[in-house]
XYZ file of C-alpha atoms in Angstrom:
563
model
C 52.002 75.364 -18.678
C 49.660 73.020 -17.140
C 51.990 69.820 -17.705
C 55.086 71.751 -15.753
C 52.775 72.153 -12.754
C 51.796 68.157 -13.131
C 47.972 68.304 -14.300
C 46.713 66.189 -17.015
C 44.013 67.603 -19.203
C 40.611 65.584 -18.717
C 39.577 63.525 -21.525
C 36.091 63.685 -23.131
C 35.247 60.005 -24.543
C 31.535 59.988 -24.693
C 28.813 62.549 -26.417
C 27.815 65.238 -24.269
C 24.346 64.013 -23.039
C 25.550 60.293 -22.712
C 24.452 59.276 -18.838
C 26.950 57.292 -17.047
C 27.316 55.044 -13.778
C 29.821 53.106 -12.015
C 31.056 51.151 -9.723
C 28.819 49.687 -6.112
C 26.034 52.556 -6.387
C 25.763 50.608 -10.149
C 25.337 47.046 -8.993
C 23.098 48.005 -6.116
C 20.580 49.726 -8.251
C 20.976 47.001 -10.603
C 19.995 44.354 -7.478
C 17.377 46.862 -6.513
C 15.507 47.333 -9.904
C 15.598 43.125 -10.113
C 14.142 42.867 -6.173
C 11.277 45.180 -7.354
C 10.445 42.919 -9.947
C 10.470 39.811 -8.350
C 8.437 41.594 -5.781
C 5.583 41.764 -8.536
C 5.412 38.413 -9.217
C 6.150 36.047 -6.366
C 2.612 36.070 -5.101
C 1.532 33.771 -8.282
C 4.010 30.971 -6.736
C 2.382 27.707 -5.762
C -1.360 26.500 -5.159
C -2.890 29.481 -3.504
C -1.135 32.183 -5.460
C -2.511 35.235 -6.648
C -3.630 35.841 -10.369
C -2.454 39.151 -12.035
C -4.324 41.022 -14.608
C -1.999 42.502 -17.186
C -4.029 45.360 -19.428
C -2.191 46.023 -23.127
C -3.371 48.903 -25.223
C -7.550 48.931 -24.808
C -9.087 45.872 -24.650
C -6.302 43.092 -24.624
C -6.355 41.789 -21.081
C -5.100 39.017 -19.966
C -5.035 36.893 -16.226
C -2.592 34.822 -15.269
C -0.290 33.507 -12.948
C 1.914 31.511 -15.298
C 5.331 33.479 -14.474
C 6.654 33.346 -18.008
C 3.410 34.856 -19.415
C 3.573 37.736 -16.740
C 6.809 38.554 -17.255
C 6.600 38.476 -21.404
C 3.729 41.014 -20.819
C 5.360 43.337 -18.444
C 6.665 46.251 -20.174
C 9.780 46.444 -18.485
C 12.163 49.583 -18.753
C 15.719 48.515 -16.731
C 18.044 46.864 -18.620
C 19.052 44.511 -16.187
C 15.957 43.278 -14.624
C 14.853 41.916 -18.364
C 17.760 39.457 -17.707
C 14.961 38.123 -15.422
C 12.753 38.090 -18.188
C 14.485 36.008 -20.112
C 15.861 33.265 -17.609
C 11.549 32.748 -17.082
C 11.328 32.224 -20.597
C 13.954 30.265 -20.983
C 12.693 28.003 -18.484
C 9.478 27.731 -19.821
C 10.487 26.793 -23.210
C 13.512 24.550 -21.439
C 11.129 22.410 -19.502
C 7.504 24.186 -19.418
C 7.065 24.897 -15.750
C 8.990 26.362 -12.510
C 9.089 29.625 -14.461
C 8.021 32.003 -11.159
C 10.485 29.647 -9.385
C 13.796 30.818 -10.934
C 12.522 34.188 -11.120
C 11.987 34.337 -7.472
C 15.389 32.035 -6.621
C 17.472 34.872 -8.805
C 15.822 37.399 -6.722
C 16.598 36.306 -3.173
C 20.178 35.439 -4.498
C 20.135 39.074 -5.469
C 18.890 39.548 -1.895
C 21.300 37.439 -0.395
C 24.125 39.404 -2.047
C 23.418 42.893 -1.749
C 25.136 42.563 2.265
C 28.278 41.597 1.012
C 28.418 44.336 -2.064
C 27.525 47.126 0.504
C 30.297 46.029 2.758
C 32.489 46.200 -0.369
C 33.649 42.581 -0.669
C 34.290 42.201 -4.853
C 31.653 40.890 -6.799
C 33.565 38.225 -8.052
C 33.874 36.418 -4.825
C 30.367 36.155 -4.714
C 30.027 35.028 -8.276
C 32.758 32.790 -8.031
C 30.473 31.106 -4.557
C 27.488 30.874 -5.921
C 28.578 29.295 -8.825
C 30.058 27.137 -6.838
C 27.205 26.629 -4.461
C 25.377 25.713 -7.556
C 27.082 22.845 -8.895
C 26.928 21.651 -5.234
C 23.537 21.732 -5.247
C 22.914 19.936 -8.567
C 25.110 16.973 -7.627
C 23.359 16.579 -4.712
C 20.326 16.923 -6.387
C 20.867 14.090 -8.784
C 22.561 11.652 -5.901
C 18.411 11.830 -3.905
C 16.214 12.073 -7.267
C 14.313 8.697 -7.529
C 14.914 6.987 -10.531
C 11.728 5.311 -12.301
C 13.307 4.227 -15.501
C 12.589 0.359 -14.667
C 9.274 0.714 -13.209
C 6.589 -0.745 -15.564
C 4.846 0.969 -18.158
C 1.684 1.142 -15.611
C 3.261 2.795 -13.227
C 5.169 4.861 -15.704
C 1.499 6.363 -16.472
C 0.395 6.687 -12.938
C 4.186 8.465 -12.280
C 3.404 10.941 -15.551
C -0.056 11.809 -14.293
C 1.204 12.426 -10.644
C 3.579 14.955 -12.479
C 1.329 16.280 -14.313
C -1.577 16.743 -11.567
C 1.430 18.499 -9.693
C 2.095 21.142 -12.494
C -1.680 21.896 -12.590
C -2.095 22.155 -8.458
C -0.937 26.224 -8.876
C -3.192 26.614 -11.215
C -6.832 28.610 -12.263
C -7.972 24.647 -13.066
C -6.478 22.956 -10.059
C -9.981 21.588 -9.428
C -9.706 19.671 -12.513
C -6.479 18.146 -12.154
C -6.849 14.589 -12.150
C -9.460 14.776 -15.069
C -6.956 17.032 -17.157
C -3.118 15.070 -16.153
C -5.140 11.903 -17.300
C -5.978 13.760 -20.483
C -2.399 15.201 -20.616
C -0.436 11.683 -20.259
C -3.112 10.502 -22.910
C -1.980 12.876 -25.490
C 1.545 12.325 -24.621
C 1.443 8.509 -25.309
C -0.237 9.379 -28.554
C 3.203 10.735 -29.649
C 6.515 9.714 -31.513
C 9.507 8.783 -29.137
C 11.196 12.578 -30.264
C 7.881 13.916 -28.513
C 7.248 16.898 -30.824
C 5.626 19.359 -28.961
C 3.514 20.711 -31.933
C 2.219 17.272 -32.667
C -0.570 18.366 -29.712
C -3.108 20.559 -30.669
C -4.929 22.784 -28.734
C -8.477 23.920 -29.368
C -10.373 26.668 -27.106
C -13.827 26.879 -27.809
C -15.616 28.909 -25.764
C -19.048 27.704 -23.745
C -19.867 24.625 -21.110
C -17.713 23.862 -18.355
C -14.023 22.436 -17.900
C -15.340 19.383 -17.463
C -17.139 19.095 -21.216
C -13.333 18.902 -22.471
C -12.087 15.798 -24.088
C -9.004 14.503 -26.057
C -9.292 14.143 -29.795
C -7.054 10.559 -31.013
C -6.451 12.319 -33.913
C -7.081 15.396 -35.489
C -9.726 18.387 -35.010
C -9.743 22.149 -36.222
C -12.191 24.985 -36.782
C -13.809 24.790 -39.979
C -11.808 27.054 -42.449
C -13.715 29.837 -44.503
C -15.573 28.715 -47.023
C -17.612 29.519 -50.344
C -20.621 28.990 -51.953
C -21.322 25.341 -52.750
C -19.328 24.162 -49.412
C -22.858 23.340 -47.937
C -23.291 20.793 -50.816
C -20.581 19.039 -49.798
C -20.332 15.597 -47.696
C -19.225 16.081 -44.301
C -18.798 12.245 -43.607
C -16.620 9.899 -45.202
C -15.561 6.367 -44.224
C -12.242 5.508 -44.655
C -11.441 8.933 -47.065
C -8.226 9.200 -49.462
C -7.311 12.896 -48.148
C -4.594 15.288 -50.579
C -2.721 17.823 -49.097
C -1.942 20.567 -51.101
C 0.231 23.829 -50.921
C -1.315 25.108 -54.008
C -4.029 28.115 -54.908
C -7.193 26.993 -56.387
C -8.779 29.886 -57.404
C -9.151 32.168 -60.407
C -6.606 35.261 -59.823
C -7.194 38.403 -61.510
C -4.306 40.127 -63.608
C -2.102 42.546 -61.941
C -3.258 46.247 -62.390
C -0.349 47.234 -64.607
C -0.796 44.114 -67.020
C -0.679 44.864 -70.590
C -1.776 42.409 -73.281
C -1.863 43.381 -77.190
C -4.329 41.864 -79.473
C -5.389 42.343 -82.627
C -8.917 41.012 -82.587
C -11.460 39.698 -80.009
C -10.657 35.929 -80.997
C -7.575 36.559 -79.198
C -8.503 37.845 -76.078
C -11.222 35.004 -76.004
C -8.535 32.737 -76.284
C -6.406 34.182 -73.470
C -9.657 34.139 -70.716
C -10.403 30.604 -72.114
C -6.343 29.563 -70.989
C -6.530 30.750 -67.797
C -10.134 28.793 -67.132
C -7.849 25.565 -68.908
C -5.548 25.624 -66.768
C -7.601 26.434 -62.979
C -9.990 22.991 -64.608
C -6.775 20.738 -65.387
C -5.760 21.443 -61.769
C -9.076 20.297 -60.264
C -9.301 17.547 -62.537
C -5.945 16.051 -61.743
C -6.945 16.285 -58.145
C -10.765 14.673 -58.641
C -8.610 11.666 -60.763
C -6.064 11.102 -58.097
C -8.850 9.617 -55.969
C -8.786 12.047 -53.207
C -12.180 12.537 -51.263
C -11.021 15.460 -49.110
C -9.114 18.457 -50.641
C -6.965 20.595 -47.730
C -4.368 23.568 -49.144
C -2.869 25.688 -46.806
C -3.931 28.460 -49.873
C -7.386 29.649 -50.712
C -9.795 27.204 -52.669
C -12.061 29.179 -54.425
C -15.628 29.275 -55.092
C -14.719 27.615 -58.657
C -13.348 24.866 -57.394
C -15.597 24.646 -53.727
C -18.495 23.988 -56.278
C -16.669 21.871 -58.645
C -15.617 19.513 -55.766
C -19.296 19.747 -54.421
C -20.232 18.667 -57.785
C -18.204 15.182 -57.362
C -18.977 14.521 -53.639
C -15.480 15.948 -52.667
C -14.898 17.732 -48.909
C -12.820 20.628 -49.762
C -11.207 23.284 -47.095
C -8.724 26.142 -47.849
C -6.059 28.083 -45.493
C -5.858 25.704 -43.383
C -3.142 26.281 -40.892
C 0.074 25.168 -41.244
C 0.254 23.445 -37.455
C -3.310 21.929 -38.075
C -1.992 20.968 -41.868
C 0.788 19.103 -40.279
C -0.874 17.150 -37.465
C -3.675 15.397 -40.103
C 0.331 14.751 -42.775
C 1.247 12.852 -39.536
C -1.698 10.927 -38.512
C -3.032 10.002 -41.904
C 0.421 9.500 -43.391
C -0.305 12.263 -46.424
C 2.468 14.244 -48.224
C 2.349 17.722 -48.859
C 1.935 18.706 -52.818
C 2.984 22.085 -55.023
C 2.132 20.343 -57.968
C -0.837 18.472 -59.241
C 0.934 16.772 -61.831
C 1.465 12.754 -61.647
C 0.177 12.407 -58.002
C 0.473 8.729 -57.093
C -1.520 6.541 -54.380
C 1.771 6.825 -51.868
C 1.557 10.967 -51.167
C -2.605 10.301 -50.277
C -3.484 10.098 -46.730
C -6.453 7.863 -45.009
C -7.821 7.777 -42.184
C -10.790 5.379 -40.832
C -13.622 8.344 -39.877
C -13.971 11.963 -41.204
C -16.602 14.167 -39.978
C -17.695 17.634 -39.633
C -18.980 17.860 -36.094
C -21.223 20.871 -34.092
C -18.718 21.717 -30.895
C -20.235 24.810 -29.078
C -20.860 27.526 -31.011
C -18.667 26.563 -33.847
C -18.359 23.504 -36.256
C -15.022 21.282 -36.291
C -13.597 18.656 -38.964
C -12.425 15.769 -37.331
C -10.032 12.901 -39.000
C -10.051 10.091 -36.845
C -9.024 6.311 -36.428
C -6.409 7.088 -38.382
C -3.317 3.964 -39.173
C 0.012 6.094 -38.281
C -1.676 8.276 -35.691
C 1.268 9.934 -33.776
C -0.893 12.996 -32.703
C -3.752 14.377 -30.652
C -6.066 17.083 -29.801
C -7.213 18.964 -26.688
C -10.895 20.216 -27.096
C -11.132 22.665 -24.190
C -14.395 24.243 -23.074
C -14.660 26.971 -20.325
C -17.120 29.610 -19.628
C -14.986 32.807 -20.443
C -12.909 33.806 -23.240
C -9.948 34.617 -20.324
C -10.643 31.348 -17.944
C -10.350 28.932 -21.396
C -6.888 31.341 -22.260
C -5.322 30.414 -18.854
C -6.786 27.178 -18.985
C -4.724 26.511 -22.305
C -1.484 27.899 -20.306
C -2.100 25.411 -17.486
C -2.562 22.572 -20.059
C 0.620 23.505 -22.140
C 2.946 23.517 -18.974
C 1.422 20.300 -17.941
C 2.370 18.926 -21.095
C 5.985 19.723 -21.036
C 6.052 18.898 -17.804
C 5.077 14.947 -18.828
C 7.236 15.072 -21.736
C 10.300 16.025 -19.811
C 9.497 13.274 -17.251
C 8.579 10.772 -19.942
C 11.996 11.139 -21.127
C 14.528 11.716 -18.449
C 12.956 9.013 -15.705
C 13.510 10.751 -12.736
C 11.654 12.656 -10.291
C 12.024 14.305 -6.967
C 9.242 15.648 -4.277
C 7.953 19.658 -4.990
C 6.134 21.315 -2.134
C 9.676 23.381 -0.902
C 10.862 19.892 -0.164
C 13.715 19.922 -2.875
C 14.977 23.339 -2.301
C 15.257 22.494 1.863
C 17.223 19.063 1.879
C 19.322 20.846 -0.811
C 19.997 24.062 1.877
C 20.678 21.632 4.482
C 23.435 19.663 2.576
C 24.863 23.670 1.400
C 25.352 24.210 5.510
C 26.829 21.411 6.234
C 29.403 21.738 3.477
C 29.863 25.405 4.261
C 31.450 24.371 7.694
C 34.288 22.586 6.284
C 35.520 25.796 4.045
C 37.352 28.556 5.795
C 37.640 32.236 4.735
C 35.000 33.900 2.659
C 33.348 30.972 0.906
C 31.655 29.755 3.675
C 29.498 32.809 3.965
C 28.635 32.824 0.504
C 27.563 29.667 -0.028
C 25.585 30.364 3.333
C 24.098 32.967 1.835
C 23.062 30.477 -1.236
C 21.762 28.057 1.408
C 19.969 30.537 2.629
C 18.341 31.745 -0.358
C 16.665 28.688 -1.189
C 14.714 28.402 1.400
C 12.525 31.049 0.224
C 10.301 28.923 -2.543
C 8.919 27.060 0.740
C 9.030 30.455 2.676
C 6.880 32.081 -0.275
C 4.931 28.994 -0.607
C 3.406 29.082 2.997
C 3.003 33.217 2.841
C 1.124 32.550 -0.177
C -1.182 30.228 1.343
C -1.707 32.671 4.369
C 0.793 30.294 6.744
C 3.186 31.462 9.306
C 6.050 31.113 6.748
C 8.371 31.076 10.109
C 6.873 28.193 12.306
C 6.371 26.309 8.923
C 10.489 26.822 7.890
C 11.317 26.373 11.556
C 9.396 22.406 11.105
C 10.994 21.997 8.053
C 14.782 22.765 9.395
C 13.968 20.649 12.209
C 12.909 17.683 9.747
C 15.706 17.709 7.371
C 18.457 18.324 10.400
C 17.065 14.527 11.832
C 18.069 13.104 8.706
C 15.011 11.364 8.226
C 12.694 13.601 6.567
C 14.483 14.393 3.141
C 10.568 14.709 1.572
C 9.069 17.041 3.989
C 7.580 20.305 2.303
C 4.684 23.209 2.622
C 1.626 21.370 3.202
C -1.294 23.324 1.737
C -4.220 21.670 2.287
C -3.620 20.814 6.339
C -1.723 24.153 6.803
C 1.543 22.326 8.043
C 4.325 20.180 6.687
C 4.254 16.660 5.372
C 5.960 14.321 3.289
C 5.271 14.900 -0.284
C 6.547 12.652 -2.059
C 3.794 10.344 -0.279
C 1.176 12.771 -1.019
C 2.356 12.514 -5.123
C 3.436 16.047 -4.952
C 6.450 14.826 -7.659
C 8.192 17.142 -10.551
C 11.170 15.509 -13.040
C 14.384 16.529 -11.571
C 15.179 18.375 -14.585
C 12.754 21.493 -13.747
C 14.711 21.954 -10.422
C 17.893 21.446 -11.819
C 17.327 24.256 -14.592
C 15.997 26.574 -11.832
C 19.027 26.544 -9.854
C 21.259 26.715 -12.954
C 18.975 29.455 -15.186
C 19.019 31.426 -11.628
C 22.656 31.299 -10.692
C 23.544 32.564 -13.993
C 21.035 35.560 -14.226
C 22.619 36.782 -10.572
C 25.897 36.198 -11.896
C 25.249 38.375 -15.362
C 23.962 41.028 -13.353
C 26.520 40.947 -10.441
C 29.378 41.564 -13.131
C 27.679 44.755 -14.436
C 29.647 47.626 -13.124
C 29.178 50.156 -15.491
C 26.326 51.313 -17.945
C 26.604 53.962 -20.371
C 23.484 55.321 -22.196
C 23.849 57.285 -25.137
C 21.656 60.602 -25.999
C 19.518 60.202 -29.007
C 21.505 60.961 -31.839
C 22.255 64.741 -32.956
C 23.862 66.407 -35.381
C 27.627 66.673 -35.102
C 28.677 70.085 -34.237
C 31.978 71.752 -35.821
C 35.291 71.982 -34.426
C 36.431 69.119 -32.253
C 35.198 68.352 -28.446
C 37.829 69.719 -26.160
C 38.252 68.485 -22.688
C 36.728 69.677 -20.041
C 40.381 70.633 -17.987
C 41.944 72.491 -20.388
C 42.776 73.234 -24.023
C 44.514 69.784 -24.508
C 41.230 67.444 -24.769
C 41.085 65.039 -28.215
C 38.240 65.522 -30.280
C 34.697 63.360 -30.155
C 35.351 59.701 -30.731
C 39.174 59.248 -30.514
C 41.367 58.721 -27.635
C 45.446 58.425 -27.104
C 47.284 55.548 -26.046
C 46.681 53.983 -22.653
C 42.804 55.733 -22.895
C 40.268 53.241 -22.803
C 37.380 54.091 -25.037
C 33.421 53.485 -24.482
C 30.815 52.527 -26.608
C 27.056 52.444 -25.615
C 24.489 51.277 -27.280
């Protein structure tokens, strides 16, 4: 009856329960939810933003204003705003810093767009813009970056710490920057030309001031747990054999549902007196290969701590696998499973070992070793959070010199990049005709606010300051000029050393063009109810008696899936 008159029965795709939206309303919530969040975090930007505490369960707090570490600890609900999420950590494990940068350029690109999607022009036009807006602005990017690769190796190191100071001006030990990008470049040069990251270690130790931190050339870490007879131990050696061993050293008791059959005590005596066999033929094998200092990444027991006491050997057990493979590297050691025929080669040296008092907390130290290709950061700090965030601050300044070590060129920070960069954007916009030119406007116009939030974050008239800037860049003659902090005005900063490798800008524009892309194509999102039991019968349609039951669909129908 109902297909003589012309109606079509409605079809039922989805679960009843599933929520469902579509279309502009989608996108603009989706730009919304994203705005809110950048809204949370922009204030960290630059050297006078704000810190945020971020409170898990009870007592895990934790400050910050590293954007990456923020936005890992926000516990964030909308689907599409943890796209933001993970262009900052991209970034940060990319190249180490600008991580509150590309969350905050994705977020007034987001801005910049929501006009155009409420006055119904297609998304597409604006993706298809900005991504071309973007590789505008990374060829102009590379044709200004300075190139350093032929400068010599002094001012390669004055270059690296200028980088490195500028990573550490935003943050909680900006008063310490020169003392730490010294440090930083330092343990950089102590590496291999692949620059291993995990080849640096680390060490907080809480107590003193920034100032008592110093670089290790070589390797440090806590001392390990340790058993009876570790105090009768030597805690200095001069120019040690060390092992390294992946191997237990302890006596293990039998599993609970072990069953042995004997027939008389001489037997079981003979089984207790195999297992003590074989733990001595392991620490004998060790004591012959000439080893002075015993490290496993497994437990050493209190068997073999006093056996090796016994013979003047340093011993330590669970040691970490990171700390494990720093001391392989600079003392040229081999890791073991076996005891069994260990020859000189696989035995590491180095020209000092010593256990030393550092704070509250005692440290073994392997130093002056031969194939050193690693280092390690001793930091001190008064509070348990201030030497956290100081570790944060040290690790982005470290990728930071890496990155620049590497790639050789660098361009001015301070807002400076992203306004020569608008100012080429408008000038190209004026040749295009039709919608393109607005878009890429609108791109143009989005950059400006990292100096914009720059000079709000430093309590500056954000408008007088951008106003000076456009009027610098439009003479032509002031490609450098930037937010100046300290004097509350603009200057030239690539003569005040505020420098960065061009690589962190060019990821920032790229990592934030693509998040406002991904989220500009999402039209539609379907959530599905929690899962219940299927009823009986199939699902008819909610127009008449000719709907298709749960899950399938005619020809022509286009099915949905959420997840």
């Amino acid at each position: 009856m109902q297909s003589q008159m012309g109606f079509q029965p409605t079809i039922l795709l989805l679960k009843e329960g599933t929520e469902e939206s579509q279309g502009r309303s989608q996108i603009l919530s989706n730009i919304n939810a994203c705005v809110a969040l950048v809204d949370t975090v922009k204030t960290t930007l630059g050297p006078r933003g704000m810190d945020k505490m971020v409170i898990k369960g009870k007592d895990q707090v934790t400050i910050s204003n590293d954007g990456a570490t923020v936005m890992k600890l926000l516990d964030i609900v909308h689907p599409a705003a943890k796209s933001l999420v993970d262009i900052s950590l991209s970034q940060d494990a990319e190249v180490g810093d600008g991580t509150t940068s590309v969350v905050v350029l994705a977020g007034e690109l987001l801005k910049q767009a929501k006009p155009f999607v409420e006055d119904g022009l297609h998304t597409q036009n604006i993706i298809k813009g900005y991504q071309k807006a973007c590789q505008l602005a990374k060829k102009h990017l590379t044709d200004i970056q300075v190139d350093v690769s032929n400068k010599s190796e002094e001012e390669k190191r004055q270059l690296l710490e200028k980088c490195a100071a500028t990573a550490l001006n935003s943050k909680l030990v900006s008063s310490h920057r020169d003392f730490f990008a010294k440090m930083v470049v330092d343990a950089v040069f102590h590496l291999d030309d692949d620059l291993t990251l995990n080849l640096i270690g680390i060490k907080k130790e809480n107590g003193g001031s920034l100032g008592d931190s110093y670089l290790v050339d070589g390797v440090a870490f806590k001392k390990t747990f340790s058993y009876a007879g570790f105090e009768q131990q030597p805690k200095k050696f001069v120019n040690p054999k060390i092992i390294a061993l992946n191997i237990e050293l302890e006596l293990k008791s039998e599993k609970e549902n072990a069953e042995i059959r004997i027939e008389n005590p001489e037997q079981y005596q003979s089984i207790v007196d195999a297992e003590w066999t074989i733990i001595y033929d392991k620490l004998d094998r060790i004591v012959q290969s000439g080893a002075n200092i015993v490290l496993s990444r497994l437990a050493i027991g209190d068997l073999a701590t006093q056996y090796f006491a016994d013979r003047n050997i340093f011993c330590a057990g669970r040691v970490t696998d990171d700390d494990l493979r720093r001391v392989c590297k600079a003392t040229g050691a081999q890791v073991q499973t076996t005891v069994s025929n260990v020859i000189p080669s696989v035995l590491g040296s180095c020209g000092l070992f010593e256990e030393r008092q550092v704070g509250g907390a005692r440290y073994n130290f392997f130093l002056e070793a031969e194939h050193s290709k690693t280092a390690t950061i001793l930091l001190r700090g008064g509070g348990e959070h201030f030497v956290d965030e100081a570790e944060r601050s040290i690790h982005d300044a470290i990728m930071i010199t890496r990155r620049a070590k590497k790639h050789h060129s660098i361009v001015a920070g301070g807002g400076a990049v992203e306004m020569e960069v608008s100012k080429y954007l408008r000038e190209h916009a004026r040749g295009i005709s039709g919608k393109q030119q607005m878009i890429i406007n609108a791109f143009a116009k989005a950059l400006e606010i990292i100096p914009r939030q720059l000079a709000d974050n430093a309590g500056l008239d954000s408008t007088d300051i951008l106003n000076k800037l456009r009027q610098r860049h439009a003479q032509g003659n002031g490609k450098w000029f930037g937010v100046d902090i300290v004097n509350d005005g603009i200057c030239d900063t690539f003569e005040t050393f505020v420098w960065e490798p061009t690589l962190v800008r060019l990821n920032c524009f790229e990592a934030a063009t693509e998040a406002t892309c991904l989220i500009l194509s999402v039209d539609e999102t379907v959530r599905n109810a929690q899962s219940e039991a299927p009823q009986a019968g199939p699902q008819m349609g909610r127009g008449g008696r000719g709907g298709l039951p749960r899950g399938m669909a005619g020809r022509g129908v286009r099915a949905m899936r959420g997840r």
